[in-house]
Amino acid sequence: MPQEHEVITLILGLGVMLIIIVQRRQLAQLRHALLLLSACAVSLAAWSFTVLEDLLPGLPFNLLEHTCYLASALLLAIWCRKHLAAEERPA
Amino acid sequence: MNLPVFLLDLLCLPLLGWALYTALAARLRGLRRDYLWCLVVVLALRIFNDISNVLYSSGISAWLENYEDYVGLLLPVAWGLLLLSLVQHRARRQLERSEERLSSLLDALQEGVATLDTDGVFRFANPAASRILGVLHGSLPGQPLTSFRQPLPQHDHCPLTFNGSALPALHYELSLRRPDGSERSILLSTSLMPRKPGLRLCFLRDMTEQRQAEQSLRQAEAKLGQTQRMEAIGTLASGIAHDFNNILFAISGNSQIALDSEGLNIDARESLREIDTASRRAADLVSQILSFSRREQRSSRDLAVLPIVKEVLRLLRSTVPPQIRISLEHGGDELLVHAEPTDLHQLVMNLCTNAIQELARDGGELKVSLACAEPPAALLAEGRLRPGPHCRLCVADNGGGIDPGARPHIFEPFFTTKEHGEGTGLGLFVVNGIVERLQGRLELESSPGSGCSFTIWLPLASSLTAEDGNAPDRLSQRGGRGRLLVVDDEPAVNRVLALLLGKLGYEVSTFSDSYRALSEFQTNPERYDMLLCDISMPGLRGDELVRRIHAIRPELPVVFCSGNPEVLAAGTTDELGIRSVLKKPVDKSALAEAVAGCFSDQAD
């Protein structure tokens, strides 16, 4: 059975997804928005795999979860570099 | 130990650490963004989770695992805050850019934009509004619009405060006074501002230059219209002059012939003199109108002005009533101008005649002055005169002056303030035309009750060889003997010429058809001693007739007698060897002089 904090994390993650859907037009105008939103989506996928790992034991959800964490970290790092560099450039 | 998971978590740490370093370094470099702290929190939570996972996977320690469950709950919350703060930051940036764009537009606008409250006090004004009203930018808010108002009655209907005004839009033009005292014509458009009760949006446009340009354009259009009217009159006059002078010649010629008759009673003789005088006045009128239709090169020469002025005044003194005093002031300089004698004569005569007519009722003084002077700077600024000494001719009287209402029209043709029958309305029109043609300038000073003064500035001629423009009239009634061939398409003219020349002792053969005249001459070329012919004739023109006759007898003297000699191209008289050109209606003595001159030349 999935643990309680894992389910709450997933629900909060879905709340984040709701924010993305509602504010999609504004978010899409951010610099390198695809990198940021992909990092967020991959994080949500990782939280989903955490729950699924408990529901469907035997499948490699744990490996997928940590792969998603790595992808999310990579995308977030690239976005930080690109976005902040652009923000620091004089207009 | 789950090695792949351990490696994956281990790889995450340097990436997240680098991202955290990037964010903190940007903040330390001065980048101030609200979302930056949310990003740091997200990265810090992720690093905490990864360290916990690495430690757990490697089996070193599991104590962080207890906290990871709770920290993990914060991660989605931190993500959500990060995204929301990014959206907020984006919206704020957009708002700032929009304000910046609006501010740039308002600053760049040449039209003044302002907001006014119901009391007409400025609440906002762009730089153009301040510039239009002549105040420093930024000092306009707080000032009432009424502080710029001109106390003019025509502005009473222009509201400058808007208490209770529910009109959605108001447009009016009014004259406002700037703090430096200058007056500007401002177009004011105000409208109610939506969602801002009590405020009106106001556009100000400086119309001063446009109004001045429109005024100049109207003046230019009026001048063009005047020129076109003159052109039309000139063309019309040129067209009718020939026929009209033929008619006048028939009238005056016949009256002169009748006057020479014996046995006339006093009344009949007086009537004939009136007819003769009237026809001469009519001829003068045609001549004045014709002076505007002359477009060909005229035979101007350098003339001394003073003898002409003296001559005109001598003529006038003999006719003016004693209550009018005429005086002439001159420095004795010999002022030469490049003109025709008749033009100068007409200038002085017309101005003096006008003044005398004005003084005729109550008497007064007519002052004529002639001097060499430099035109005033105001005239030179107009560009019509060149700097340097000019001939200044001033004709002034102390009569009633010119009515201000009539002043704009006095140079128009046929405009007259005199009684019906006293003036033709062409005097000043002719004067103005002559001055324009001589590249001079005419100034008028007059105020009702204090007289009138016309000042004419004429450029001085460079040549020092002057001709006296007043060759004395050689009135003679010399008769003679000889046979004349007279050709004119008007039978009445032919009859008058035959009678006048017959009385002088000449034998005359008249022809109305120039081809028949040529045929007659070809038949008997030695029969005639002289040819007197018109210029404008149907069929064979006068100049062509002369060419054909001179082909047979080149030495035959020819005199032209025409109602409009100007139709002859310049140089034609010299080319054809014409002895004299008479203008109809020709005086008996002038006719006798011209014909006798031809015969005396032959005798020489």
Short mmCIF file of N, CA and C in Angstrom, two decimals, chain A residues 4-14 44 47 69, chain B residues 69 72-76:
data_model
loop_
_atom_site.label_atom_id
_atom_site.label_comp_id
_atom_site.label_asym_id
_atom_site.label_seq_id
_atom_site.Cartn_x
_atom_site.Cartn_y
_atom_site.Cartn_z
N GLU A 4 1.14 7.35 3.17
CA GLU A 4 0.26 8.54 3.21
C GLU A 4 0.94 9.78 2.66
N HIS A 5 2.20 10.03 3.06
CA HIS A 5 2.88 11.26 2.62
C HIS A 5 3.15 11.25 1.12
N GLU A 6 3.32 10.00 0.56
CA GLU A 6 3.54 9.89 -0.89
C GLU A 6 2.28 10.31 -1.66
N VAL A 7 1.13 9.88 -1.16
CA VAL A 7 -0.14 10.24 -1.81
C VAL A 7 -0.38 11.75 -1.72
N ILE A 8 -0.09 12.31 -0.52
CA ILE A 8 -0.30 13.77 -0.35
C ILE A 8 0.62 14.55 -1.31
N THR A 9 1.86 14.06 -1.42
CA THR A 9 2.81 14.72 -2.34
C THR A 9 2.27 14.69 -3.77
N LEU A 10 1.71 13.51 -4.15
CA LEU A 10 1.16 13.38 -5.50
C LEU A 10 -0.01 14.34 -5.70
N ILE A 11 -0.88 14.43 -4.67
CA ILE A 11 -2.03 15.34 -4.79
C ILE A 11 -1.56 16.78 -4.93
N LEU A 12 -0.56 17.15 -4.12
CA LEU A 12 -0.02 18.52 -4.23
C LEU A 12 0.61 18.75 -5.60
N GLY A 13 1.24 17.67 -6.11
CA GLY A 13 1.86 17.75 -7.45
C GLY A 13 0.81 17.99 -8.52
N LEU A 14 -0.35 17.32 -8.32
CA LEU A 14 -1.45 17.56 -9.28
C LEU A 14 -1.96 19.00 -9.18
N LEU A 44 6.66 15.57 -11.36
CA LEU A 44 5.33 15.00 -11.11
C LEU A 44 5.30 13.51 -11.48
N TRP A 47 6.89 11.57 -8.74
CA TRP A 47 5.99 11.38 -7.58
C TRP A 47 4.93 10.32 -7.91
N TYR A 69 13.95 11.84 -11.33
CA TYR A 69 14.58 12.84 -10.46
C TYR A 69 15.83 13.41 -11.13
N ASP B 69 10.26 12.35 4.41
CA ASP B 69 8.82 12.23 4.14
C ASP B 69 8.11 13.58 4.26
N GLY B 72 9.56 16.13 1.70
CA GLY B 72 9.03 15.81 0.37
C GLY B 72 7.69 16.46 0.11
N LEU B 73 6.90 16.65 1.21
CA LEU B 73 5.60 17.32 1.06
C LEU B 73 5.74 18.78 0.66
N LEU B 74 6.85 19.37 1.09
CA LEU B 74 7.05 20.79 0.81
C LEU B 74 7.45 21.06 -0.64
N LEU B 75 7.99 20.00 -1.27
CA LEU B 75 8.54 20.21 -2.61
C LEU B 75 7.48 20.66 -3.63
N PRO B 76 6.30 19.98 -3.74
CA PRO B 76 5.29 20.47 -4.69
C PRO B 76 4.80 21.89 -4.35
#
